[in-house]
Amino acid sequence: MTKFTGEEGKMAKVIVVTSGKGGVGKTTSTAALGAALAQKNQKTVVVDFDVGLRNLDLVMGAERRVVYDIVNVIQGDAKLPQALIRDKRLETLFLLPASQTRDKDALTQDGVDQVINELKRYFDWIICDSPAGIERGATLAMRHADIAVVVTNPEVSSVRDSDRIIGMLDAKTLKAENGERVEKHLLLTRYDALRAERGDMLKVDDVLEILSIPLLGIIPESTDVLRASNIGAPVTLADTRSAPSMAYFDAARRLEGEVVPISIPGQKQGLFGKIFGRRAA
Amino acid sequence: MSIFRFFAKRQSAPLARERLQVLLAHERLSLSSDLVGILREEILAVIAKHVQLDNDCVKVKIERDERVSLLEIDVEIPLDAARKAA
């Protein structure tokens, strides 16, 4: 069983990583941001809300260590500390896995309330990895959020779904019910500055203008992301100097409230990029 | 026009941007319209407990701006109904 040293009463922040559309990088971003915050010595837990199709365990490289999951905790078959898995590389990083049950109603609102409230006693950051879609799993994942990270690809269907999710964040969260606001941030993933420059991909400013929420970061399209998931490590642990890692580290600093100037990864091209990037502009 | 542009395919991102702007302007209105309906019904029911009201006396409008969502509720109470309640 894991031991906890968390002091009670500290201010835990709850983040939901959400998008509406599947496959845009929610799980990758959850793992990367979680590992980035944990590397700054902040106690961080990443929580998989994708009951039935769990994957965060795999991306974190902990798939063979799952014994109990969030549904076991909710149904009283396990205590929360029994279900939490401590990362082998970072002692401040933990995972609460989802179950693989096909029962859609396994995740209950009361159960989620209890789990999040207990996690708040142990951790500085609670990062909830939302399932795709706008069903119950997604609304439960966003329910306790103080901060929402809206993961979006520069592509029409992803932008449209993000717009739907932003509307839900303003209506279906505890904060919204209490007349407060969830802080919403845009995380633009799989961005290709060269293609945007050529006019064949939505630009950062296009997406920002359409969705009207502040920018948390721009993650470049990169082979490093797939390489990290292949070996079962958050990209911010697999290669801390890679372009996507550095973008995630910057995003994590912004989550902590630091002002970090935004740079568009891959935009400062050499001569080659200048010639070919501007040709069609 | 540069010689390159002549051969290049037309840029697609501006079209994506334009399509999204048109679509989302429409969807934001229509998706919040059922919320508007529910709010209108419930507000009307609460006020009708105390004051006699016509159905069309409550107007609800939701607007989403860059920074805030604005919920506008307009309730018109007939003079004699207000007097009766007081």
PDB file of C-alpha atoms in Angstrom, chain A residues 56-203:
ATOM      1  CA  LEU A  56      -3.706   6.352 -19.563  1.00  0.00           C
ATOM      2  CA  ASP A  57      -2.104   3.360 -17.803  1.00  0.00           C
ATOM      3  CA  LEU A  58      -0.523   2.317 -21.088  1.00  0.00           C
ATOM      4  CA  VAL A  59       0.789   5.756 -21.981  1.00  0.00           C
ATOM      5  CA  MET A  60       2.227   6.044 -18.464  1.00  0.00           C
ATOM      6  CA  GLY A  61       3.838   2.608 -18.734  1.00  0.00           C
ATOM      7  CA  ALA A  62       1.931   1.258 -15.722  1.00  0.00           C
ATOM      8  CA  GLU A  63      -0.426  -1.185 -17.449  1.00  0.00           C
ATOM      9  CA  ARG A  64       1.018  -4.230 -15.699  1.00  0.00           C
ATOM     10  CA  ARG A  65       0.760  -2.694 -12.278  1.00  0.00           C
ATOM     11  CA  VAL A  66      -2.995  -2.040 -12.262  1.00  0.00           C
ATOM     12  CA  VAL A  67      -4.653  -3.971  -9.445  1.00  0.00           C
ATOM     13  CA  TYR A  68      -7.564  -1.806  -8.424  1.00  0.00           C
ATOM     14  CA  ASP A  69      -9.221   1.045 -10.313  1.00  0.00           C
ATOM     15  CA  ILE A  70     -11.497   4.015  -9.751  1.00  0.00           C
ATOM     16  CA  VAL A  71     -14.660   1.911 -10.006  1.00  0.00           C
ATOM     17  CA  ASN A  72     -13.356  -0.492  -7.328  1.00  0.00           C
ATOM     18  CA  VAL A  73     -12.850   2.511  -5.067  1.00  0.00           C
ATOM     19  CA  ILE A  74     -16.313   3.918  -5.797  1.00  0.00           C
ATOM     20  CA  GLN A  75     -17.964   0.558  -5.188  1.00  0.00           C
ATOM     21  CA  GLY A  76     -16.070   0.081  -1.939  1.00  0.00           C
ATOM     22  CA  ASP A  77     -14.014  -2.915  -3.081  1.00  0.00           C
ATOM     23  CA  ALA A  78     -10.748  -1.080  -2.509  1.00  0.00           C
ATOM     24  CA  LYS A  79      -9.469   1.915  -0.586  1.00  0.00           C
ATOM     25  CA  LEU A  80      -8.176   4.840  -2.617  1.00  0.00           C
ATOM     26  CA  PRO A  81      -4.501   4.376  -1.585  1.00  0.00           C
ATOM     27  CA  GLN A  82      -4.699   0.755  -2.775  1.00  0.00           C
ATOM     28  CA  ALA A  83      -5.778   1.846  -6.248  1.00  0.00           C
ATOM     29  CA  LEU A  84      -3.182   4.607  -6.666  1.00  0.00           C
ATOM     30  CA  ILE A  85      -0.075   3.593  -8.607  1.00  0.00           C
ATOM     31  CA  ARG A  86       3.134   5.458  -7.915  1.00  0.00           C
ATOM     32  CA  ASP A  87       5.267   6.182 -10.972  1.00  0.00           C
ATOM     33  CA  LYS A  88       8.537   4.239 -11.044  1.00  0.00           C
ATOM     34  CA  ARG A  89      10.542   7.204 -12.280  1.00  0.00           C
ATOM     35  CA  LEU A  90       8.977  10.053 -10.312  1.00  0.00           C
ATOM     36  CA  GLU A  91       7.943   9.596  -6.728  1.00  0.00           C
ATOM     37  CA  THR A  92       5.628  12.624  -6.826  1.00  0.00           C
ATOM     38  CA  LEU A  93       3.568  11.231  -9.726  1.00  0.00           C
ATOM     39  CA  PHE A  94       0.592   8.889  -9.289  1.00  0.00           C
ATOM     40  CA  LEU A  95      -2.006   7.271 -11.507  1.00  0.00           C
ATOM     41  CA  LEU A  96      -5.584   6.351 -10.704  1.00  0.00           C
ATOM     42  CA  PRO A  97      -6.610   3.972 -13.493  1.00  0.00           C
ATOM     43  CA  ALA A  98     -10.048   3.536 -15.042  1.00  0.00           C
ATOM     44  CA  SER A  99     -11.761   0.176 -15.053  1.00  0.00           C
ATOM     45  CA  GLN A 100     -12.418  -1.879 -18.152  1.00  0.00           C
ATOM     46  CA  THR A 101     -15.988  -2.684 -17.223  1.00  0.00           C
ATOM     47  CA  ARG A 102     -18.552  -2.160 -19.934  1.00  0.00           C
ATOM     48  CA  ASP A 103     -21.114  -1.016 -17.392  1.00  0.00           C
ATOM     49  CA  LYS A 104     -21.686   2.624 -18.255  1.00  0.00           C
ATOM     50  CA  ASP A 105     -23.200   3.425 -14.882  1.00  0.00           C
ATOM     51  CA  ALA A 106     -20.194   2.193 -12.894  1.00  0.00           C
ATOM     52  CA  LEU A 107     -19.056   5.779 -12.500  1.00  0.00           C
ATOM     53  CA  THR A 108     -21.548   7.607 -10.273  1.00  0.00           C
ATOM     54  CA  GLN A 109     -21.651  11.276  -9.430  1.00  0.00           C
ATOM     55  CA  ASP A 110     -21.521  10.659  -5.676  1.00  0.00           C
ATOM     56  CA  GLY A 111     -18.648   8.233  -6.151  1.00  0.00           C
ATOM     57  CA  VAL A 112     -16.646  10.715  -8.230  1.00  0.00           C
ATOM     58  CA  ASP A 113     -17.341  13.459  -5.661  1.00  0.00           C
ATOM     59  CA  GLN A 114     -15.927  11.244  -2.914  1.00  0.00           C
ATOM     60  CA  VAL A 115     -12.840  10.212  -4.851  1.00  0.00           C
ATOM     61  CA  ILE A 116     -11.941  13.765  -5.908  1.00  0.00           C
ATOM     62  CA  ASN A 117     -12.491  15.129  -2.406  1.00  0.00           C
ATOM     63  CA  GLU A 118     -10.230  12.480  -0.942  1.00  0.00           C
ATOM     64  CA  LEU A 119      -7.542  13.075  -3.619  1.00  0.00           C
ATOM     65  CA  LYS A 120      -7.620  16.778  -2.763  1.00  0.00           C
ATOM     66  CA  ARG A 121      -6.273  15.902   0.693  1.00  0.00           C
ATOM     67  CA  TYR A 122      -3.159  14.226  -0.694  1.00  0.00           C
ATOM     68  CA  PHE A 123      -2.264  16.085  -3.873  1.00  0.00           C
ATOM     69  CA  ASP A 124      -1.349  19.504  -5.246  1.00  0.00           C
ATOM     70  CA  TRP A 125      -2.639  18.703  -8.728  1.00  0.00           C
ATOM     71  CA  ILE A 126      -5.431  16.361  -9.815  1.00  0.00           C
ATOM     72  CA  ILE A 127      -5.499  15.962 -13.586  1.00  0.00           C
ATOM     73  CA  CYS A 128      -8.615  14.282 -14.979  1.00  0.00           C
ATOM     74  CA  ASP A 129      -8.281  12.671 -18.407  1.00  0.00           C
ATOM     75  CA  SER A 130     -11.729  12.952 -19.985  1.00  0.00           C
ATOM     76  CA  PRO A 131     -13.149  10.387 -22.388  1.00  0.00           C
ATOM     77  CA  ALA A 132     -14.110  11.629 -25.858  1.00  0.00           C
ATOM     78  CA  GLY A 133     -17.713  12.592 -26.484  1.00  0.00           C
ATOM     79  CA  ILE A 134     -20.203  14.606 -24.474  1.00  0.00           C
ATOM     80  CA  GLU A 135     -21.757  11.781 -22.468  1.00  0.00           C
ATOM     81  CA  ARG A 136     -21.688  11.109 -18.750  1.00  0.00           C
ATOM     82  CA  GLY A 137     -18.017  10.149 -18.539  1.00  0.00           C
ATOM     83  CA  ALA A 138     -17.038  13.502 -20.027  1.00  0.00           C
ATOM     84  CA  THR A 139     -19.364  15.514 -17.796  1.00  0.00           C
ATOM     85  CA  LEU A 140     -18.182  13.647 -14.685  1.00  0.00           C
ATOM     86  CA  ALA A 141     -14.548  14.294 -15.625  1.00  0.00           C
ATOM     87  CA  MET A 142     -15.177  18.039 -15.871  1.00  0.00           C
ATOM     88  CA  ARG A 143     -17.487  18.275 -12.845  1.00  0.00           C
ATOM     89  CA  HIS A 144     -14.886  19.250 -10.230  1.00  0.00           C
ATOM     90  CA  ALA A 145     -12.558  21.199 -12.485  1.00  0.00           C
ATOM     91  CA  ASP A 146     -11.025  24.504 -11.456  1.00  0.00           C
ATOM     92  CA  ILE A 147      -9.151  24.635 -14.735  1.00  0.00           C
ATOM     93  CA  ALA A 148     -10.022  23.103 -18.111  1.00  0.00           C
ATOM     94  CA  VAL A 149      -7.410  22.310 -20.714  1.00  0.00           C
ATOM     95  CA  VAL A 150      -9.248  22.130 -24.046  1.00  0.00           C
ATOM     96  CA  VAL A 151      -7.093  20.039 -26.368  1.00  0.00           C
ATOM     97  CA  THR A 152      -7.660  21.004 -29.994  1.00  0.00           C
ATOM     98  CA  ASN A 153      -6.078  20.107 -33.330  1.00  0.00           C
ATOM     99  CA  PRO A 154      -5.932  22.801 -36.018  1.00  0.00           C
ATOM    100  CA  GLU A 155      -8.627  20.996 -37.957  1.00  0.00           C
ATOM    101  CA  VAL A 156     -12.314  21.817 -38.507  1.00  0.00           C
ATOM    102  CA  SER A 157     -13.993  18.911 -36.687  1.00  0.00           C
ATOM    103  CA  SER A 158     -11.767  19.247 -33.644  1.00  0.00           C
ATOM    104  CA  VAL A 159     -12.396  23.002 -33.403  1.00  0.00           C
ATOM    105  CA  ARG A 160     -16.134  22.474 -33.685  1.00  0.00           C
ATOM    106  CA  ASP A 161     -16.172  19.838 -30.932  1.00  0.00           C
ATOM    107  CA  SER A 162     -14.020  22.020 -28.697  1.00  0.00           C
ATOM    108  CA  ASP A 163     -16.604  24.761 -29.084  1.00  0.00           C
ATOM    109  CA  ARG A 164     -19.288  22.356 -27.826  1.00  0.00           C
ATOM    110  CA  ILE A 165     -17.139  21.372 -24.860  1.00  0.00           C
ATOM    111  CA  ILE A 166     -16.477  25.022 -23.962  1.00  0.00           C
ATOM    112  CA  GLY A 167     -20.242  25.530 -23.811  1.00  0.00           C
ATOM    113  CA  MET A 168     -20.565  22.530 -21.484  1.00  0.00           C
ATOM    114  CA  LEU A 169     -17.794  23.812 -19.207  1.00  0.00           C
ATOM    115  CA  ASP A 170     -19.871  26.961 -18.722  1.00  0.00           C
ATOM    116  CA  ALA A 171     -22.992  24.977 -17.859  1.00  0.00           C
ATOM    117  CA  LYS A 172     -22.319  21.517 -16.453  1.00  0.00           C
ATOM    118  CA  THR A 173     -19.587  21.955 -13.852  1.00  0.00           C
ATOM    119  CA  LEU A 174     -19.787  22.504 -10.089  1.00  0.00           C
ATOM    120  CA  LYS A 175     -18.191  25.902 -10.587  1.00  0.00           C
ATOM    121  CA  ALA A 176     -20.882  26.869 -13.093  1.00  0.00           C
ATOM    122  CA  GLU A 177     -23.622  25.652 -10.752  1.00  0.00           C
ATOM    123  CA  ASN A 178     -22.199  27.880  -8.012  1.00  0.00           C
ATOM    124  CA  GLY A 179     -22.099  30.884 -10.305  1.00  0.00           C
ATOM    125  CA  GLU A 180     -18.310  30.716 -10.654  1.00  0.00           C
ATOM    126  CA  ARG A 181     -16.283  30.072 -13.780  1.00  0.00           C
ATOM    127  CA  VAL A 182     -13.988  27.282 -14.780  1.00  0.00           C
ATOM    128  CA  GLU A 183     -10.710  28.703 -16.100  1.00  0.00           C
ATOM    129  CA  LYS A 184     -10.550  27.535 -19.705  1.00  0.00           C
ATOM    130  CA  HIS A 185      -7.332  27.213 -21.679  1.00  0.00           C
ATOM    131  CA  LEU A 186      -6.611  26.133 -25.212  1.00  0.00           C
ATOM    132  CA  LEU A 187      -3.885  23.577 -25.850  1.00  0.00           C
ATOM    133  CA  LEU A 188      -3.269  23.417 -29.572  1.00  0.00           C
ATOM    134  CA  THR A 189      -1.744  20.053 -30.431  1.00  0.00           C
ATOM    135  CA  ARG A 190      -0.256  18.501 -33.568  1.00  0.00           C
ATOM    136  CA  TYR A 191       0.536  21.934 -34.892  1.00  0.00           C
ATOM    137  CA  ASP A 192       2.641  22.176 -38.010  1.00  0.00           C
ATOM    138  CA  ALA A 193       3.949  25.718 -38.405  1.00  0.00           C
ATOM    139  CA  LEU A 194       5.143  25.072 -41.937  1.00  0.00           C
ATOM    140  CA  ARG A 195       1.765  23.900 -43.181  1.00  0.00           C
ATOM    141  CA  ALA A 196       0.031  26.771 -41.383  1.00  0.00           C
ATOM    142  CA  GLU A 197       2.435  29.191 -43.004  1.00  0.00           C
ATOM    143  CA  ARG A 198       1.626  27.706 -46.394  1.00  0.00           C
ATOM    144  CA  GLY A 199      -2.062  28.277 -45.766  1.00  0.00           C
ATOM    145  CA  ASP A 200      -3.051  24.639 -45.565  1.00  0.00           C
ATOM    146  CA  MET A 201      -3.605  24.436 -41.830  1.00  0.00           C
ATOM    147  CA  LEU A 202      -5.563  26.704 -39.504  1.00  0.00           C
ATOM    148  CA  LYS A 203      -3.166  29.137 -37.835  1.00  0.00           C
TER     149      LYS A 203
END
